[in-house]
PDB file of C-alpha atoms and ligand atoms in Angstrom:
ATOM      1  CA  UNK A   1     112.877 135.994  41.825  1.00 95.00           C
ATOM      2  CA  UNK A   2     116.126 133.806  42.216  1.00 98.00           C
ATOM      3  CA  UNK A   3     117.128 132.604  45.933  1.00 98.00           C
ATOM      4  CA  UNK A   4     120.799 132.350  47.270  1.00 98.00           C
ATOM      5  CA  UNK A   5     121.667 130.093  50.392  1.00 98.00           C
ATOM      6  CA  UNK A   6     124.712 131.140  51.864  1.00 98.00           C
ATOM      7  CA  UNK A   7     126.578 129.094  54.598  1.00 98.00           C
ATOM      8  CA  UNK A   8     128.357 130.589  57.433  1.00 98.00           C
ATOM      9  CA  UNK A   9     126.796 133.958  56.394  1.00 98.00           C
ATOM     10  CA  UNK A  10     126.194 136.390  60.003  1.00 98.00           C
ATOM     11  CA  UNK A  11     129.792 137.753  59.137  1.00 97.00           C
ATOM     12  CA  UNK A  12     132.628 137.859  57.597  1.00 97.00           C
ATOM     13  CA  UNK A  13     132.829 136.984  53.533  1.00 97.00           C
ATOM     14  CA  UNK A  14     128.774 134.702  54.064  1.00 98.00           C
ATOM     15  CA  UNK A  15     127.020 138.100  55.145  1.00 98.00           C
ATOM     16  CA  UNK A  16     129.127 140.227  52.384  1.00 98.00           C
ATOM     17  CA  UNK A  17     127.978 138.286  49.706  1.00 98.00           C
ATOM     18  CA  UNK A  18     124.754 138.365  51.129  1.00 98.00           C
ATOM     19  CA  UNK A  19     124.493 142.077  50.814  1.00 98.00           C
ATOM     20  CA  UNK A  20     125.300 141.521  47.029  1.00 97.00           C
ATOM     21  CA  UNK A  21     122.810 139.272  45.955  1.00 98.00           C
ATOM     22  CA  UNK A  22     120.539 141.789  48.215  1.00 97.00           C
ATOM     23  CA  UNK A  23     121.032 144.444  46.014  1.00 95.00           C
ATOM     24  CA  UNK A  24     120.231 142.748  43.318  1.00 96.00           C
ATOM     25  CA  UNK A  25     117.230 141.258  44.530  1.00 96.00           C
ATOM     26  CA  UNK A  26     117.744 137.634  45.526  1.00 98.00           C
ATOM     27  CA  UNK A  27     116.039 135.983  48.108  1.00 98.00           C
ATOM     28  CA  UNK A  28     118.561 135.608  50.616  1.00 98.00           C
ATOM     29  CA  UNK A  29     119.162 132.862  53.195  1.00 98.00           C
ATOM     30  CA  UNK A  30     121.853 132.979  56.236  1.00 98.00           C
ATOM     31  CA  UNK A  31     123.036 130.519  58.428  1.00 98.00           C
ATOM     32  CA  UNK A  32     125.225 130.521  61.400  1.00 98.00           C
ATOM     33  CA  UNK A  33     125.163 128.598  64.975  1.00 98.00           C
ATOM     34  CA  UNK A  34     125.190 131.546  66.982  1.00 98.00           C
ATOM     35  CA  UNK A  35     121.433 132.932  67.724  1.00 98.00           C
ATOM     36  CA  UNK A  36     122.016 136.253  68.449  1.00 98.00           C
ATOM     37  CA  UNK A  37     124.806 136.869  65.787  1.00 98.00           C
ATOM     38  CA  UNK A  38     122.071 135.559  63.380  1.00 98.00           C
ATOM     39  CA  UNK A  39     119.186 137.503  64.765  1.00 98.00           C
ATOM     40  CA  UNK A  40     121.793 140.653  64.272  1.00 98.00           C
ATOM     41  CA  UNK A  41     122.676 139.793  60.887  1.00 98.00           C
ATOM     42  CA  UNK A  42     118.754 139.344  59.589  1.00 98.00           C
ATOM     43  CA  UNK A  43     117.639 142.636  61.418  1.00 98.00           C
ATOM     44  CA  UNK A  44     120.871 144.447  59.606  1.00 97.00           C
ATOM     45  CA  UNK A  45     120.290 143.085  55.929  1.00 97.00           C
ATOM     46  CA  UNK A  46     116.505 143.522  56.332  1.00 96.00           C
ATOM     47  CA  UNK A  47     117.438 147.440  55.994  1.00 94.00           C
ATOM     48  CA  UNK A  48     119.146 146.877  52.850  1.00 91.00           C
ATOM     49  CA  UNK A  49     116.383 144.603  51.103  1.00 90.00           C
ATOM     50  CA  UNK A  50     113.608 146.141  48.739  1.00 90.00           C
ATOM     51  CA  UNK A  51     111.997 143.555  46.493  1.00 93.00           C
ATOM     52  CA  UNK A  52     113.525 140.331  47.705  1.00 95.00           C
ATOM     53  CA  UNK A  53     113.123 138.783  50.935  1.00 97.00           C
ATOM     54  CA  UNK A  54     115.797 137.600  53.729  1.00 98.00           C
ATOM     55  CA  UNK A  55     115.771 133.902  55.927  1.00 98.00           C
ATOM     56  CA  UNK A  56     117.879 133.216  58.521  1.00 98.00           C
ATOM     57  CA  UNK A  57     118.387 129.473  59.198  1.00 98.00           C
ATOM     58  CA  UNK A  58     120.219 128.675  62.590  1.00 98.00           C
ATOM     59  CA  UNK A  59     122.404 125.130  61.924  1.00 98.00           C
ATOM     60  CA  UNK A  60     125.836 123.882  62.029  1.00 97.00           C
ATOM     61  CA  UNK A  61     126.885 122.667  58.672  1.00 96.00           C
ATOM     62  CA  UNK A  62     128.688 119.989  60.304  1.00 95.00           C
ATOM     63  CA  UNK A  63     125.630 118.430  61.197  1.00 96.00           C
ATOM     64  CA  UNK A  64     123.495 116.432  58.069  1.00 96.00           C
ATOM     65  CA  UNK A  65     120.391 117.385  59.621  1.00 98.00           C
ATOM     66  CA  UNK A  66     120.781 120.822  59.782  1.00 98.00           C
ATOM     67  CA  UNK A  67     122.047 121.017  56.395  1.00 97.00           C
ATOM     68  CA  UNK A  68     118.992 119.332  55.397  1.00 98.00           C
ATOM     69  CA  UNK A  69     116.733 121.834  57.460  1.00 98.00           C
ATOM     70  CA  UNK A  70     118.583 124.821  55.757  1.00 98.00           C
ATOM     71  CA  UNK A  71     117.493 123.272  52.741  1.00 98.00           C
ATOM     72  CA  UNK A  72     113.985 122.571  54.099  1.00 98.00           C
ATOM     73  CA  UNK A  73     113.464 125.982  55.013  1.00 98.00           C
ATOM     74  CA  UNK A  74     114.458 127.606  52.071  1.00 98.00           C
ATOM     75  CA  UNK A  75     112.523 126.101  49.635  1.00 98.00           C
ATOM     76  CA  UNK A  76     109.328 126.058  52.079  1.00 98.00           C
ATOM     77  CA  UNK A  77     109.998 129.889  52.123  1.00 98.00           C
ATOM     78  CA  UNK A  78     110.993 130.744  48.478  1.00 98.00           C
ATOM     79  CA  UNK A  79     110.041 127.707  46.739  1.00 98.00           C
ATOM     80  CA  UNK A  80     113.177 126.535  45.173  1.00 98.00           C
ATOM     81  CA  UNK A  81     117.600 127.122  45.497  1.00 98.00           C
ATOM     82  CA  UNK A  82     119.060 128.842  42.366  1.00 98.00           C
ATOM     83  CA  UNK A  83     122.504 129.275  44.001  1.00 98.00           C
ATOM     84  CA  UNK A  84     123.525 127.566  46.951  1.00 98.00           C
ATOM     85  CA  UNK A  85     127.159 128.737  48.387  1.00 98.00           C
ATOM     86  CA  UNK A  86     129.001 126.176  50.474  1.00 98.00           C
ATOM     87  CA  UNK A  87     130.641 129.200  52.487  1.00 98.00           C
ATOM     88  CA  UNK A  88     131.233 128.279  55.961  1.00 96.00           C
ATOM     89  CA  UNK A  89     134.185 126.203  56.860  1.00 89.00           C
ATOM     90  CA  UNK A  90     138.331 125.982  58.132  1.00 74.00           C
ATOM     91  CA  UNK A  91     141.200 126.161  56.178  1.00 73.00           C
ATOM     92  CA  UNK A  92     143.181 122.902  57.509  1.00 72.00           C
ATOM     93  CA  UNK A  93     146.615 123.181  57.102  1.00 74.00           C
ATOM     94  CA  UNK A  94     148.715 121.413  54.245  1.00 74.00           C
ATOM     95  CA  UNK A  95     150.114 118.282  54.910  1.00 74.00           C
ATOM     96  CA  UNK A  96     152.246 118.147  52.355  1.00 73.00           C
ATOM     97  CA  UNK A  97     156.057 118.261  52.653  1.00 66.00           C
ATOM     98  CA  UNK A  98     157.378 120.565  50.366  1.00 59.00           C
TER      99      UNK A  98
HETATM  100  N1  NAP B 101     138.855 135.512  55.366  1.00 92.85           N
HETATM  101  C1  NAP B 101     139.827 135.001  54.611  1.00 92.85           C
HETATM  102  O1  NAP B 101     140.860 135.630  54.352  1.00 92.85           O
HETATM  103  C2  NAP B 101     139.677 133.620  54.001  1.00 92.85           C
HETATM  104  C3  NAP B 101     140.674 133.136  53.165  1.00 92.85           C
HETATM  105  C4  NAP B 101     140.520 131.868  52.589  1.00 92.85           C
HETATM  106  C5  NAP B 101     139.387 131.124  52.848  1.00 92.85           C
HETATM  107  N2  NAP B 101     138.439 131.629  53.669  1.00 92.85           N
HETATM  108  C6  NAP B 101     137.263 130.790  53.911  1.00 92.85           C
HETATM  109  O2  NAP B 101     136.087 131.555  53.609  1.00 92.85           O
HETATM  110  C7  NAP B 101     135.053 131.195  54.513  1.00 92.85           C
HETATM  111  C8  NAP B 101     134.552 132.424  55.265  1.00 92.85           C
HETATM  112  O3  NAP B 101     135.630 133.024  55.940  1.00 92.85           O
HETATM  113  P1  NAP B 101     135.414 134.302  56.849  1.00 92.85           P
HETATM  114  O4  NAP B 101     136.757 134.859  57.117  1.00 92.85           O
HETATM  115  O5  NAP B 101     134.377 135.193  56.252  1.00 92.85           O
HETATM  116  O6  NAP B 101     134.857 133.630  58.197  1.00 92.85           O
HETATM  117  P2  NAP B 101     134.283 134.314  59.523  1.00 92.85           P
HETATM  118  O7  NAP B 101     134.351 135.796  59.474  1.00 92.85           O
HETATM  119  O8  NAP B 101     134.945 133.583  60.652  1.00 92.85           O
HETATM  120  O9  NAP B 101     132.730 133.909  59.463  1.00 92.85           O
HETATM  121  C9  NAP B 101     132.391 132.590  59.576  1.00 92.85           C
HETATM  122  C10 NAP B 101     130.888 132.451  59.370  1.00 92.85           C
HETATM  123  O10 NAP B 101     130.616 131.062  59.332  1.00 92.85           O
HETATM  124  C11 NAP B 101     129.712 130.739  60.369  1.00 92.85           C
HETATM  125  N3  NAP B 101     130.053 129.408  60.823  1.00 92.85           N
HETATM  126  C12 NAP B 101     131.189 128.976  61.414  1.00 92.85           C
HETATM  127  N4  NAP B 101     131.127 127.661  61.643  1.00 92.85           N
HETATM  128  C13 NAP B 101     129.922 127.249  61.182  1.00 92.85           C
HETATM  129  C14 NAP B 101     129.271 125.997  61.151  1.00 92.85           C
HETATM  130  N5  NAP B 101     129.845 124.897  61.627  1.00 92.85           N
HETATM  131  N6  NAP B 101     128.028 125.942  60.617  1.00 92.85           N
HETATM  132  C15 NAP B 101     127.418 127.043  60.125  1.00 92.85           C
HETATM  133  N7  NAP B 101     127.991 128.261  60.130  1.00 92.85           N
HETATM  134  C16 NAP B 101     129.234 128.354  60.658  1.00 92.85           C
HETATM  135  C17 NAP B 101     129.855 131.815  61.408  1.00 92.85           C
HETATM  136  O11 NAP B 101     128.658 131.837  62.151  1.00 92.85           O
HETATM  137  P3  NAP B 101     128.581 132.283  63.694  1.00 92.85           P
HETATM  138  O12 NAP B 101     128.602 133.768  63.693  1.00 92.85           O
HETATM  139  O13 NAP B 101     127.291 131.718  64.150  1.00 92.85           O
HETATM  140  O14 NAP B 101     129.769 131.690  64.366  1.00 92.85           O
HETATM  141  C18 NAP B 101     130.068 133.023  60.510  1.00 92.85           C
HETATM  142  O15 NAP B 101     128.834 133.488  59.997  1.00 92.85           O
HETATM  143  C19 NAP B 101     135.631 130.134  55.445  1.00 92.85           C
HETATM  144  O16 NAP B 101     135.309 128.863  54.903  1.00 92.85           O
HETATM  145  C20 NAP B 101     137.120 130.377  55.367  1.00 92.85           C
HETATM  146  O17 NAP B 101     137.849 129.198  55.656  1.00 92.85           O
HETATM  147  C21 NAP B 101     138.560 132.853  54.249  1.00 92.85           C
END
């Protein structure tokens, strides 16, 4: 069974693609900073799972640590990352002068 790790992934476009990969029986790990929007998120995509299995990782991507941790955590739980999706993150605006 192949294992996703999606970043920024309680909401928004990280917990829709979750839901995918769900359905199609990846492994799925989510991350977010928030505790209880993570808890929320785990307990709602744990109804949609039937072979695979879903992690939730608390960490702030900004951090190196907890990006390492995420990773730590997902392959102590699955064993390996097939796919990992660099989700979370701001669009800065252009600073180019058109
Ligand atoms: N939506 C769009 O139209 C659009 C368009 C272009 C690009 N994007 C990009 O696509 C990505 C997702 O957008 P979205 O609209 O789905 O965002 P969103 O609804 O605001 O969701 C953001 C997700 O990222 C998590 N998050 C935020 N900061 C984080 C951090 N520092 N470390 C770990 N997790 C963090 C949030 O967790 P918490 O719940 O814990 O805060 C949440 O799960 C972003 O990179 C965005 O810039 C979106």
């Amino acid at each position: 069974m192949k294992t996703v790790v999606i970043t920024g992934s309680t909401r928004g476009l990280g917990y829709e693609m979750a839901k995918v990969f769900l359905r199609n029986d990846w492994n799925v790990v989510i991350n977010g900073v928030n505790e209880n929007r993570l808890n929320h998120a785990v307990e709602s995509l744990n109804e949609l799972k039937s072979k695979s299995d879903i992690l939730g990782v608390l960490g702030n991507i900004a951090n190196p640590e907890d990006i390492q941790n995420l990773m730590s955590n997902a392959v102590s739980q699955f064993g390996a990352v097939d796919i990992w999706i660099n989700n979370a993150g701001v669009n800065q605006p252009s600073k180019a002068i058109l």
